[in-house]
JSON list of C-alpha atoms in Angstrom, two decimals:
[
{"chain": "F", "resi": 1, "resn": "UNK", "atom": "CA", "xyz": [76.29, 128.76, 45.05]},
{"chain": "F", "resi": 2, "resn": "UNK", "atom": "CA", "xyz": [76.64, 129.45, 41.32]},
{"chain": "F", "resi": 3, "resn": "UNK", "atom": "CA", "xyz": [75.98, 133.08, 40.28]},
{"chain": "F", "resi": 4, "resn": "UNK", "atom": "CA", "xyz": [73.21, 133.81, 37.79]},
{"chain": "F", "resi": 5, "resn": "UNK", "atom": "CA", "xyz": [75.71, 134.09, 34.93]},
{"chain": "F", "resi": 6, "resn": "UNK", "atom": "CA", "xyz": [76.26, 130.32, 35.14]},
{"chain": "F", "resi": 7, "resn": "UNK", "atom": "CA", "xyz": [72.57, 129.45, 35.04]},
{"chain": "F", "resi": 8, "resn": "UNK", "atom": "CA", "xyz": [69.86, 129.43, 32.37]},
{"chain": "F", "resi": 9, "resn": "UNK", "atom": "CA", "xyz": [66.18, 128.73, 31.78]},
{"chain": "F", "resi": 10, "resn": "UNK", "atom": "CA", "xyz": [65.49, 128.16, 28.09]},
{"chain": "F", "resi": 11, "resn": "UNK", "atom": "CA", "xyz": [62.36, 127.15, 26.22]},
{"chain": "F", "resi": 12, "resn": "UNK", "atom": "CA", "xyz": [61.35, 126.46, 22.63]},
{"chain": "F", "resi": 13, "resn": "UNK", "atom": "CA", "xyz": [58.53, 124.87, 20.64]},
{"chain": "F", "resi": 14, "resn": "UNK", "atom": "CA", "xyz": [59.75, 121.83, 18.72]},
{"chain": "F", "resi": 15, "resn": "UNK", "atom": "CA", "xyz": [59.54, 122.69, 15.00]},
{"chain": "F", "resi": 16, "resn": "UNK", "atom": "CA", "xyz": [58.34, 120.56, 12.11]},
{"chain": "F", "resi": 17, "resn": "UNK", "atom": "CA", "xyz": [61.02, 117.98, 11.44]},
{"chain": "F", "resi": 18, "resn": "UNK", "atom": "CA", "xyz": [62.00, 117.65, 15.10]},
{"chain": "F", "resi": 19, "resn": "UNK", "atom": "CA", "xyz": [65.67, 116.96, 15.76]},
{"chain": "F", "resi": 20, "resn": "UNK", "atom": "CA", "xyz": [66.33, 116.84, 12.03]},
{"chain": "F", "resi": 21, "resn": "UNK", "atom": "CA", "xyz": [65.31, 120.51, 11.82]},
{"chain": "F", "resi": 22, "resn": "UNK", "atom": "CA", "xyz": [67.95, 121.63, 14.34]},
{"chain": "F", "resi": 23, "resn": "UNK", "atom": "CA", "xyz": [69.31, 124.10, 15.22]},
{"chain": "F", "resi": 24, "resn": "UNK", "atom": "CA", "xyz": [66.34, 125.21, 17.28]},
{"chain": "F", "resi": 25, "resn": "UNK", "atom": "CA", "xyz": [66.00, 128.78, 18.46]},
{"chain": "F", "resi": 26, "resn": "UNK", "atom": "CA", "xyz": [65.90, 128.82, 22.26]},
{"chain": "F", "resi": 27, "resn": "UNK", "atom": "CA", "xyz": [64.61, 131.76, 24.31]},
{"chain": "F", "resi": 28, "resn": "UNK", "atom": "CA", "xyz": [65.01, 132.53, 27.98]},
{"chain": "F", "resi": 29, "resn": "UNK", "atom": "CA", "xyz": [61.85, 132.07, 30.05]},
{"chain": "F", "resi": 30, "resn": "UNK", "atom": "CA", "xyz": [63.19, 134.73, 32.44]},
{"chain": "F", "resi": 31, "resn": "UNK", "atom": "CA", "xyz": [62.56, 138.45, 32.09]},
{"chain": "F", "resi": 32, "resn": "UNK", "atom": "CA", "xyz": [65.77, 140.36, 31.40]},
{"chain": "F", "resi": 33, "resn": "UNK", "atom": "CA", "xyz": [66.20, 143.22, 33.86]},
{"chain": "F", "resi": 34, "resn": "UNK", "atom": "CA", "xyz": [69.69, 144.73, 33.36]},
{"chain": "F", "resi": 35, "resn": "UNK", "atom": "CA", "xyz": [71.69, 145.58, 36.47]},
{"chain": "F", "resi": 36, "resn": "UNK", "atom": "CA", "xyz": [75.00, 146.50, 34.87]},
{"chain": "F", "resi": 37, "resn": "UNK", "atom": "CA", "xyz": [76.75, 143.52, 36.48]},
{"chain": "F", "resi": 38, "resn": "UNK", "atom": "CA", "xyz": [77.80, 140.60, 34.20]},
{"chain": "F", "resi": 39, "resn": "UNK", "atom": "CA", "xyz": [77.35, 138.25, 37.17]},
{"chain": "F", "resi": 40, "resn": "UNK", "atom": "CA", "xyz": [73.64, 139.07, 37.18]},
{"chain": "F", "resi": 41, "resn": "UNK", "atom": "CA", "xyz": [72.99, 140.06, 33.54]},
{"chain": "F", "resi": 42, "resn": "UNK", "atom": "CA", "xyz": [74.75, 137.19, 31.74]},
{"chain": "F", "resi": 43, "resn": "UNK", "atom": "CA", "xyz": [73.49, 133.65, 31.32]},
{"chain": "F", "resi": 44, "resn": "UNK", "atom": "CA", "xyz": [75.62, 130.59, 30.60]},
{"chain": "F", "resi": 45, "resn": "UNK", "atom": "CA", "xyz": [75.24, 130.81, 26.81]},
{"chain": "F", "resi": 46, "resn": "UNK", "atom": "CA", "xyz": [73.35, 134.08, 26.61]},
{"chain": "F", "resi": 47, "resn": "UNK", "atom": "CA", "xyz": [69.65, 134.79, 26.49]},
{"chain": "F", "resi": 48, "resn": "UNK", "atom": "CA", "xyz": [68.73, 133.31, 23.08]},
{"chain": "F", "resi": 49, "resn": "UNK", "atom": "CA", "xyz": [71.12, 130.51, 22.07]},
{"chain": "F", "resi": 50, "resn": "UNK", "atom": "CA", "xyz": [70.73, 128.02, 19.24]},
{"chain": "F", "resi": 51, "resn": "UNK", "atom": "CA", "xyz": [70.32, 124.35, 20.13]},
{"chain": "F", "resi": 52, "resn": "UNK", "atom": "CA", "xyz": [72.16, 121.95, 17.82]},
{"chain": "F", "resi": 53, "resn": "UNK", "atom": "CA", "xyz": [71.27, 118.24, 18.07]},
{"chain": "F", "resi": 54, "resn": "UNK", "atom": "CA", "xyz": [73.57, 115.54, 16.70]},
{"chain": "F", "resi": 55, "resn": "UNK", "atom": "CA", "xyz": [74.32, 111.83, 17.09]},
{"chain": "F", "resi": 56, "resn": "UNK", "atom": "CA", "xyz": [76.97, 111.16, 19.74]},
{"chain": "F", "resi": 57, "resn": "UNK", "atom": "CA", "xyz": [77.33, 107.39, 19.50]},
{"chain": "F", "resi": 58, "resn": "UNK", "atom": "CA", "xyz": [77.35, 104.86, 22.32]},
{"chain": "F", "resi": 59, "resn": "UNK", "atom": "CA", "xyz": [78.16, 105.85, 25.88]},
{"chain": "F", "resi": 60, "resn": "UNK", "atom": "CA", "xyz": [81.89, 105.32, 26.40]},
{"chain": "F", "resi": 61, "resn": "UNK", "atom": "CA", "xyz": [82.99, 102.89, 29.11]},
{"chain": "F", "resi": 62, "resn": "UNK", "atom": "CA", "xyz": [79.46, 101.75, 30.05]},
{"chain": "F", "resi": 63, "resn": "UNK", "atom": "CA", "xyz": [78.78, 100.34, 33.49]},
{"chain": "F", "resi": 64, "resn": "UNK", "atom": "CA", "xyz": [76.15, 100.34, 36.28]},
{"chain": "F", "resi": 65, "resn": "UNK", "atom": "CA", "xyz": [76.01, 104.15, 36.40]},
{"chain": "F", "resi": 66, "resn": "UNK", "atom": "CA", "xyz": [76.85, 104.65, 32.71]},
{"chain": "F", "resi": 67, "resn": "UNK", "atom": "CA", "xyz": [74.00, 103.27, 30.58]},
{"chain": "F", "resi": 68, "resn": "UNK", "atom": "CA", "xyz": [74.99, 101.61, 27.31]},
{"chain": "F", "resi": 69, "resn": "UNK", "atom": "CA", "xyz": [72.74, 103.62, 24.99]},
{"chain": "F", "resi": 70, "resn": "UNK", "atom": "CA", "xyz": [72.98, 105.57, 21.77]},
{"chain": "F", "resi": 71, "resn": "UNK", "atom": "CA", "xyz": [73.22, 109.23, 22.72]},
{"chain": "F", "resi": 72, "resn": "UNK", "atom": "CA", "xyz": [72.24, 112.58, 21.26]},
{"chain": "F", "resi": 73, "resn": "UNK", "atom": "CA", "xyz": [74.42, 115.60, 21.95]},
{"chain": "F", "resi": 74, "resn": "UNK", "atom": "CA", "xyz": [72.50, 118.79, 22.73]},
{"chain": "F", "resi": 75, "resn": "UNK", "atom": "CA", "xyz": [74.88, 121.68, 22.11]},
{"chain": "F", "resi": 76, "resn": "UNK", "atom": "CA", "xyz": [73.80, 125.19, 23.04]},
{"chain": "F", "resi": 77, "resn": "UNK", "atom": "CA", "xyz": [75.61, 127.91, 21.12]},
{"chain": "F", "resi": 78, "resn": "UNK", "atom": "CA", "xyz": [75.50, 131.56, 22.11]},
{"chain": "F", "resi": 79, "resn": "UNK", "atom": "CA", "xyz": [74.19, 134.09, 19.61]},
{"chain": "F", "resi": 80, "resn": "UNK", "atom": "CA", "xyz": [74.50, 137.21, 21.75]},
{"chain": "F", "resi": 81, "resn": "UNK", "atom": "CA", "xyz": [78.07, 136.79, 22.98]},
{"chain": "F", "resi": 82, "resn": "UNK", "atom": "CA", "xyz": [78.00, 139.99, 25.03]},
{"chain": "F", "resi": 83, "resn": "UNK", "atom": "CA", "xyz": [75.59, 138.37, 27.52]},
{"chain": "F", "resi": 84, "resn": "UNK", "atom": "CA", "xyz": [77.12, 134.86, 27.48]},
{"chain": "F", "resi": 85, "resn": "UNK", "atom": "CA", "xyz": [79.52, 133.48, 30.07]},
{"chain": "F", "resi": 86, "resn": "UNK", "atom": "CA", "xyz": [80.71, 130.91, 27.53]},
{"chain": "F", "resi": 87, "resn": "UNK", "atom": "CA", "xyz": [80.12, 130.31, 23.83]},
{"chain": "F", "resi": 88, "resn": "UNK", "atom": "CA", "xyz": [78.93, 126.70, 23.94]},
{"chain": "F", "resi": 89, "resn": "UNK", "atom": "CA", "xyz": [77.67, 124.07, 26.39]},
{"chain": "F", "resi": 90, "resn": "UNK", "atom": "CA", "xyz": [76.95, 120.42, 25.61]},
{"chain": "F", "resi": 91, "resn": "UNK", "atom": "CA", "xyz": [74.76, 117.84, 27.30]},
{"chain": "F", "resi": 92, "resn": "UNK", "atom": "CA", "xyz": [73.86, 114.26, 26.42]},
{"chain": "F", "resi": 93, "resn": "UNK", "atom": "CA", "xyz": [70.55, 112.39, 26.42]},
{"chain": "F", "resi": 94, "resn": "UNK", "atom": "CA", "xyz": [69.46, 108.95, 25.31]},
{"chain": "F", "resi": 95, "resn": "UNK", "atom": "CA", "xyz": [68.73, 109.37, 21.60]},
{"chain": "F", "resi": 96, "resn": "UNK", "atom": "CA", "xyz": [65.41, 107.53, 22.04]},
{"chain": "F", "resi": 97, "resn": "UNK", "atom": "CA", "xyz": [64.20, 110.24, 24.41]},
{"chain": "F", "resi": 98, "resn": "UNK", "atom": "CA", "xyz": [65.08, 113.02, 21.96]},
{"chain": "F", "resi": 99, "resn": "UNK", "atom": "CA", "xyz": [63.27, 111.09, 19.22]},
{"chain": "F", "resi": 100, "resn": "UNK", "atom": "CA", "xyz": [60.12, 111.03, 21.39]},
{"chain": "F", "resi": 101, "resn": "UNK", "atom": "CA", "xyz": [59.73, 114.80, 20.89]},
{"chain": "F", "resi": 102, "resn": "UNK", "atom": "CA", "xyz": [57.04, 115.85, 18.41]},
{"chain": "F", "resi": 103, "resn": "UNK", "atom": "CA", "xyz": [56.41, 119.14, 16.55]},
{"chain": "F", "resi": 104, "resn": "UNK", "atom": "CA", "xyz": [54.51, 121.49, 18.84]},
{"chain": "F", "resi": 105, "resn": "UNK", "atom": "CA", "xyz": [55.95, 120.08, 22.08]},
{"chain": "F", "resi": 106, "resn": "UNK", "atom": "CA", "xyz": [57.21, 122.74, 24.48]},
{"chain": "F", "resi": 107, "resn": "UNK", "atom": "CA", "xyz": [60.79, 121.84, 25.38]},
{"chain": "F", "resi": 108, "resn": "UNK", "atom": "CA", "xyz": [62.50, 123.27, 28.47]},
{"chain": "F", "resi": 109, "resn": "UNK", "atom": "CA", "xyz": [66.14, 123.24, 29.57]},
{"chain": "F", "resi": 110, "resn": "UNK", "atom": "CA", "xyz": [67.43, 124.76, 32.81]},
{"chain": "F", "resi": 111, "resn": "UNK", "atom": "CA", "xyz": [70.60, 124.87, 34.85]},
{"chain": "F", "resi": 112, "resn": "UNK", "atom": "CA", "xyz": [70.15, 125.97, 38.46]},
{"chain": "F", "resi": 113, "resn": "UNK", "atom": "CA", "xyz": [72.49, 127.69, 40.88]},
{"chain": "F", "resi": 114, "resn": "UNK", "atom": "CA", "xyz": [73.23, 124.21, 42.29]},
{"chain": "F", "resi": 115, "resn": "UNK", "atom": "CA", "xyz": [74.70, 123.39, 38.86]},
{"chain": "F", "resi": 116, "resn": "UNK", "atom": "CA", "xyz": [71.95, 120.84, 38.27]},
{"chain": "F", "resi": 117, "resn": "UNK", "atom": "CA", "xyz": [70.53, 120.32, 34.79]},
{"chain": "F", "resi": 118, "resn": "UNK", "atom": "CA", "xyz": [66.85, 119.69, 34.18]},
{"chain": "F", "resi": 119, "resn": "UNK", "atom": "CA", "xyz": [64.93, 119.08, 30.96]},
{"chain": "F", "resi": 120, "resn": "UNK", "atom": "CA", "xyz": [61.23, 118.57, 30.29]},
{"chain": "F", "resi": 121, "resn": "UNK", "atom": "CA", "xyz": [58.75, 118.32, 27.44]},
{"chain": "F", "resi": 122, "resn": "UNK", "atom": "CA", "xyz": [55.08, 119.26, 27.64]},
{"chain": "F", "resi": 123, "resn": "UNK", "atom": "CA", "xyz": [52.53, 118.31, 24.99]},
{"chain": "F", "resi": 124, "resn": "UNK", "atom": "CA", "xyz": [49.19, 120.12, 24.98]},
{"chain": "F", "resi": 125, "resn": "UNK", "atom": "CA", "xyz": [49.63, 120.91, 28.66]},
{"chain": "F", "resi": 126, "resn": "UNK", "atom": "CA", "xyz": [50.58, 117.34, 29.65]},
{"chain": "F", "resi": 127, "resn": "UNK", "atom": "CA", "xyz": [54.04, 116.31, 30.81]},
{"chain": "F", "resi": 128, "resn": "UNK", "atom": "CA", "xyz": [55.74, 113.90, 28.40]},
{"chain": "F", "resi": 129, "resn": "UNK", "atom": "CA", "xyz": [59.02, 113.59, 30.26]},
{"chain": "F", "resi": 130, "resn": "UNK", "atom": "CA", "xyz": [61.22, 115.36, 32.79]},
{"chain": "F", "resi": 131, "resn": "UNK", "atom": "CA", "xyz": [64.77, 114.30, 33.64]},
{"chain": "F", "resi": 132, "resn": "UNK", "atom": "CA", "xyz": [67.56, 115.47, 35.92]},
{"chain": "F", "resi": 133, "resn": "UNK", "atom": "CA", "xyz": [66.88, 118.32, 38.35]},
{"chain": "F", "resi": 134, "resn": "UNK", "atom": "CA", "xyz": [63.17, 118.29, 37.61]},
{"chain": "F", "resi": 135, "resn": "UNK", "atom": "CA", "xyz": [62.41, 121.04, 40.13]},
{"chain": "F", "resi": 136, "resn": "UNK", "atom": "CA", "xyz": [64.20, 123.47, 37.78]},
{"chain": "F", "resi": 137, "resn": "UNK", "atom": "CA", "xyz": [61.79, 122.97, 34.85]},
{"chain": "F", "resi": 138, "resn": "UNK", "atom": "CA", "xyz": [58.01, 123.12, 34.29]},
{"chain": "F", "resi": 139, "resn": "UNK", "atom": "CA", "xyz": [56.25, 119.77, 34.71]},
{"chain": "F", "resi": 140, "resn": "UNK", "atom": "CA", "xyz": [52.66, 120.52, 33.76]},
{"chain": "F", "resi": 141, "resn": "UNK", "atom": "CA", "xyz": [49.76, 119.60, 36.05]},
{"chain": "F", "resi": 142, "resn": "UNK", "atom": "CA", "xyz": [49.45, 115.88, 35.31]},
{"chain": "F", "resi": 143, "resn": "UNK", "atom": "CA", "xyz": [51.53, 114.71, 38.24]},
{"chain": "F", "resi": 144, "resn": "UNK", "atom": "CA", "xyz": [53.22, 116.45, 41.17]},
{"chain": "F", "resi": 145, "resn": "UNK", "atom": "CA", "xyz": [56.82, 115.63, 42.09]},
{"chain": "F", "resi": 146, "resn": "UNK", "atom": "CA", "xyz": [58.53, 117.65, 44.81]},
{"chain": "F", "resi": 147, "resn": "UNK", "atom": "CA", "xyz": [60.59, 117.55, 48.00]},
{"chain": "F", "resi": 148, "resn": "UNK", "atom": "CA", "xyz": [58.07, 117.31, 50.90]},
{"chain": "F", "resi": 149, "resn": "UNK", "atom": "CA", "xyz": [59.64, 119.97, 53.09]},
{"chain": "F", "resi": 150, "resn": "UNK", "atom": "CA", "xyz": [56.66, 120.14, 55.48]},
{"chain": "F", "resi": 151, "resn": "UNK", "atom": "CA", "xyz": [56.99, 116.46, 56.39]},
{"chain": "F", "resi": 152, "resn": "UNK", "atom": "CA", "xyz": [60.78, 116.60, 56.48]},
{"chain": "F", "resi": 153, "resn": "UNK", "atom": "CA", "xyz": [60.70, 119.44, 59.03]},
{"chain": "F", "resi": 154, "resn": "UNK", "atom": "CA", "xyz": [58.23, 117.52, 61.21]},
{"chain": "F", "resi": 155, "resn": "UNK", "atom": "CA", "xyz": [60.35, 114.37, 61.17]},
{"chain": "F", "resi": 156, "resn": "UNK", "atom": "CA", "xyz": [63.58, 116.32, 61.83]},
{"chain": "F", "resi": 157, "resn": "UNK", "atom": "CA", "xyz": [62.02, 117.81, 64.94]},
{"chain": "F", "resi": 158, "resn": "UNK", "atom": "CA", "xyz": [61.24, 114.32, 66.23]},
{"chain": "F", "resi": 159, "resn": "UNK", "atom": "CA", "xyz": [64.88, 113.21, 65.84]},
{"chain": "F", "resi": 160, "resn": "UNK", "atom": "CA", "xyz": [66.15, 116.48, 67.34]},
{"chain": "F", "resi": 161, "resn": "UNK", "atom": "CA", "xyz": [64.45, 115.65, 70.62]},
{"chain": "F", "resi": 162, "resn": "UNK", "atom": "CA", "xyz": [67.43, 113.35, 71.20]},
{"chain": "F", "resi": 163, "resn": "UNK", "atom": "CA", "xyz": [70.02, 114.84, 68.85]},
{"chain": "F", "resi": 164, "resn": "UNK", "atom": "CA", "xyz": [69.68, 118.62, 68.44]},
{"chain": "F", "resi": 165, "resn": "UNK", "atom": "CA", "xyz": [72.13, 118.54, 65.53]},
{"chain": "F", "resi": 166, "resn": "UNK", "atom": "CA", "xyz": [70.31, 115.91, 63.48]},
{"chain": "F", "resi": 167, "resn": "UNK", "atom": "CA", "xyz": [70.15, 116.56, 59.72]},
{"chain": "F", "resi": 168, "resn": "UNK", "atom": "CA", "xyz": [68.99, 114.33, 56.89]},
{"chain": "F", "resi": 169, "resn": "UNK", "atom": "CA", "xyz": [71.97, 113.58, 54.61]},
{"chain": "F", "resi": 170, "resn": "UNK", "atom": "CA", "xyz": [69.54, 113.44, 51.69]},
{"chain": "F", "resi": 171, "resn": "UNK", "atom": "CA", "xyz": [65.95, 114.61, 51.27]},
{"chain": "F", "resi": 172, "resn": "UNK", "atom": "CA", "xyz": [63.36, 112.29, 49.69]},
{"chain": "F", "resi": 173, "resn": "UNK", "atom": "CA", "xyz": [61.10, 112.98, 46.71]},
{"chain": "F", "resi": 174, "resn": "UNK", "atom": "CA", "xyz": [57.31, 112.84, 46.99]},
{"chain": "F", "resi": 175, "resn": "UNK", "atom": "CA", "xyz": [55.23, 111.79, 43.97]},
{"chain": "F", "resi": 176, "resn": "UNK", "atom": "CA", "xyz": [51.52, 112.65, 44.06]},
{"chain": "F", "resi": 177, "resn": "UNK", "atom": "CA", "xyz": [48.54, 112.16, 41.81]},
{"chain": "F", "resi": 178, "resn": "UNK", "atom": "CA", "xyz": [45.12, 112.86, 43.24]},
{"chain": "F", "resi": 179, "resn": "UNK", "atom": "CA", "xyz": [44.88, 111.05, 46.58]},
{"chain": "F", "resi": 180, "resn": "UNK", "atom": "CA", "xyz": [47.84, 108.78, 45.83]},
{"chain": "F", "resi": 181, "resn": "UNK", "atom": "CA", "xyz": [51.28, 109.57, 47.18]},
{"chain": "F", "resi": 182, "resn": "UNK", "atom": "CA", "xyz": [54.68, 107.86, 47.29]},
{"chain": "F", "resi": 183, "resn": "UNK", "atom": "CA", "xyz": [57.84, 109.10, 49.04]},
{"chain": "F", "resi": 184, "resn": "UNK", "atom": "CA", "xyz": [61.21, 107.82, 47.82]},
{"chain": "F", "resi": 185, "resn": "UNK", "atom": "CA", "xyz": [64.89, 108.36, 48.56]},
{"chain": "F", "resi": 186, "resn": "UNK", "atom": "CA", "xyz": [65.58, 106.24, 45.46]},
{"chain": "F", "resi": 187, "resn": "UNK", "atom": "CA", "xyz": [63.83, 103.58, 43.42]},
{"chain": "F", "resi": 188, "resn": "UNK", "atom": "CA", "xyz": [60.81, 103.25, 41.14]},
{"chain": "F", "resi": 189, "resn": "UNK", "atom": "CA", "xyz": [57.12, 103.97, 41.27]},
{"chain": "F", "resi": 190, "resn": "UNK", "atom": "CA", "xyz": [54.40, 103.79, 38.59]},
{"chain": "F", "resi": 191, "resn": "UNK", "atom": "CA", "xyz": [51.46, 106.17, 38.93]},
{"chain": "F", "resi": 192, "resn": "UNK", "atom": "CA", "xyz": [48.63, 107.11, 36.56]},
{"chain": "F", "resi": 193, "resn": "UNK", "atom": "CA", "xyz": [50.47, 106.16, 33.40]},
{"chain": "F", "resi": 194, "resn": "UNK", "atom": "CA", "xyz": [53.83, 107.60, 34.48]},
{"chain": "F", "resi": 195, "resn": "UNK", "atom": "CA", "xyz": [57.04, 105.83, 35.33]},
{"chain": "F", "resi": 196, "resn": "UNK", "atom": "CA", "xyz": [59.06, 107.71, 37.96]},
{"chain": "F", "resi": 197, "resn": "UNK", "atom": "CA", "xyz": [62.63, 106.77, 38.87]},
{"chain": "F", "resi": 198, "resn": "UNK", "atom": "CA", "xyz": [64.35, 108.60, 41.69]},
{"chain": "F", "resi": 199, "resn": "UNK", "atom": "CA", "xyz": [68.12, 108.24, 41.38]},
{"chain": "F", "resi": 200, "resn": "UNK", "atom": "CA", "xyz": [68.55, 110.35, 44.50]},
{"chain": "F", "resi": 201, "resn": "UNK", "atom": "CA", "xyz": [66.91, 113.22, 46.34]},
{"chain": "F", "resi": 202, "resn": "UNK", "atom": "CA", "xyz": [68.30, 116.64, 47.21]},
{"chain": "F", "resi": 203, "resn": "UNK", "atom": "CA", "xyz": [71.52, 116.72, 49.23]},
{"chain": "F", "resi": 204, "resn": "UNK", "atom": "CA", "xyz": [71.48, 119.67, 51.68]},
{"chain": "F", "resi": 205, "resn": "UNK", "atom": "CA", "xyz": [74.48, 122.00, 51.82]},
{"chain": "F", "resi": 206, "resn": "UNK", "atom": "CA", "xyz": [75.96, 125.02, 50.08]},
{"chain": "F", "resi": 207, "resn": "UNK", "atom": "CA", "xyz": [74.95, 124.98, 47.32]},
{"chain": "F", "resi": 208, "resn": "UNK", "atom": "CA", "xyz": [73.62, 121.46, 47.82]},
{"chain": "F", "resi": 209, "resn": "UNK", "atom": "CA", "xyz": [73.37, 118.48, 45.47]},
{"chain": "F", "resi": 210, "resn": "UNK", "atom": "CA", "xyz": [70.31, 118.71, 43.19]},
{"chain": "F", "resi": 211, "resn": "UNK", "atom": "CA", "xyz": [67.89, 115.82, 42.97]},
{"chain": "F", "resi": 212, "resn": "UNK", "atom": "CA", "xyz": [68.07, 113.52, 39.96]},
{"chain": "F", "resi": 213, "resn": "UNK", "atom": "CA", "xyz": [64.78, 112.06, 38.77]},
{"chain": "F", "resi": 214, "resn": "UNK", "atom": "CA", "xyz": [63.31, 110.60, 35.57]},
{"chain": "F", "resi": 215, "resn": "UNK", "atom": "CA", "xyz": [59.59, 110.90, 34.77]},
{"chain": "F", "resi": 216, "resn": "UNK", "atom": "CA", "xyz": [58.08, 109.53, 31.58]},
{"chain": "F", "resi": 217, "resn": "UNK", "atom": "CA", "xyz": [54.57, 109.13, 30.22]},
{"chain": "F", "resi": 218, "resn": "UNK", "atom": "CA", "xyz": [54.13, 105.55, 29.04]},
{"chain": "F", "resi": 219, "resn": "UNK", "atom": "CA", "xyz": [52.06, 106.42, 25.98]},
{"chain": "F", "resi": 220, "resn": "UNK", "atom": "CA", "xyz": [54.59, 108.99, 24.75]},
{"chain": "F", "resi": 221, "resn": "UNK", "atom": "CA", "xyz": [58.12, 107.78, 25.48]},
{"chain": "F", "resi": 222, "resn": "UNK", "atom": "CA", "xyz": [60.19, 104.88, 26.74]},
{"chain": "F", "resi": 223, "resn": "UNK", "atom": "CA", "xyz": [60.81, 104.92, 30.50]},
{"chain": "F", "resi": 224, "resn": "UNK", "atom": "CA", "xyz": [64.18, 103.22, 30.00]},
{"chain": "F", "resi": 225, "resn": "UNK", "atom": "CA", "xyz": [65.30, 106.11, 27.76]},
{"chain": "F", "resi": 226, "resn": "UNK", "atom": "CA", "xyz": [64.19, 108.64, 30.39]},
{"chain": "F", "resi": 227, "resn": "UNK", "atom": "CA", "xyz": [66.04, 106.76, 33.13]},
{"chain": "F", "resi": 228, "resn": "UNK", "atom": "CA", "xyz": [69.19, 106.47, 31.02]},
{"chain": "F", "resi": 229, "resn": "UNK", "atom": "CA", "xyz": [69.01, 110.20, 30.22]},
{"chain": "F", "resi": 230, "resn": "UNK", "atom": "CA", "xyz": [68.87, 111.05, 33.93]},
{"chain": "F", "resi": 231, "resn": "UNK", "atom": "CA", "xyz": [72.00, 108.93, 34.44]},
{"chain": "F", "resi": 232, "resn": "UNK", "atom": "CA", "xyz": [73.75, 110.71, 31.56]},
{"chain": "F", "resi": 233, "resn": "UNK", "atom": "CA", "xyz": [72.91, 114.06, 33.13]},
{"chain": "F", "resi": 234, "resn": "UNK", "atom": "CA", "xyz": [74.49, 112.83, 36.38]},
{"chain": "F", "resi": 235, "resn": "UNK", "atom": "CA", "xyz": [77.82, 111.99, 34.76]},
{"chain": "F", "resi": 236, "resn": "UNK", "atom": "CA", "xyz": [77.83, 115.25, 32.70]},
{"chain": "F", "resi": 237, "resn": "UNK", "atom": "CA", "xyz": [80.52, 114.51, 30.14]}
]
């Protein structure tokens, strides 16, 4: 499991001018409580990095798992180097998804101790998109997406009546809105104006393989751009 110094939870409000106004000032959404240990006190690129956004061209060597899209590079750069494990970190999204951000949107980026990356944008309390390890970032209250651990434990117990060592190799994702619910290991579902694509669920283990999901609000952004961004997060290059 990755120590805290390799993780982060950053947030900012998109300024006037959007991506063209980068760099954006990011702040940690965690409360800093010093312990004296760099493993606990540091974050990947510090506690208040700058986010630079630039064109990164077409995805190289496109294929089934490498979407052929124009990309934006999101480069975090440490300002407080004494609390940073490294000076910079770069990630790529479909440029169309970045262009869907509007001034005033609350933009979140997080890297968990499973080394999964999640990003989300919330507009006036409503989720616009979430991609990657979506459990690592806020998702508003519009739609609930989570791993249904209560049901998984019940089903595991049924299988363990015959095989006491049974384990799911991958855990599904449950999507809920009101009384509607859908449980997926992978695939698509459309619910209350949202497109949800599950690339895969959580893979148990130490530290485990984080889920990879794309959620997009139809009226605010292109679901293809959200899906492609989730794929780009998976390949992490």
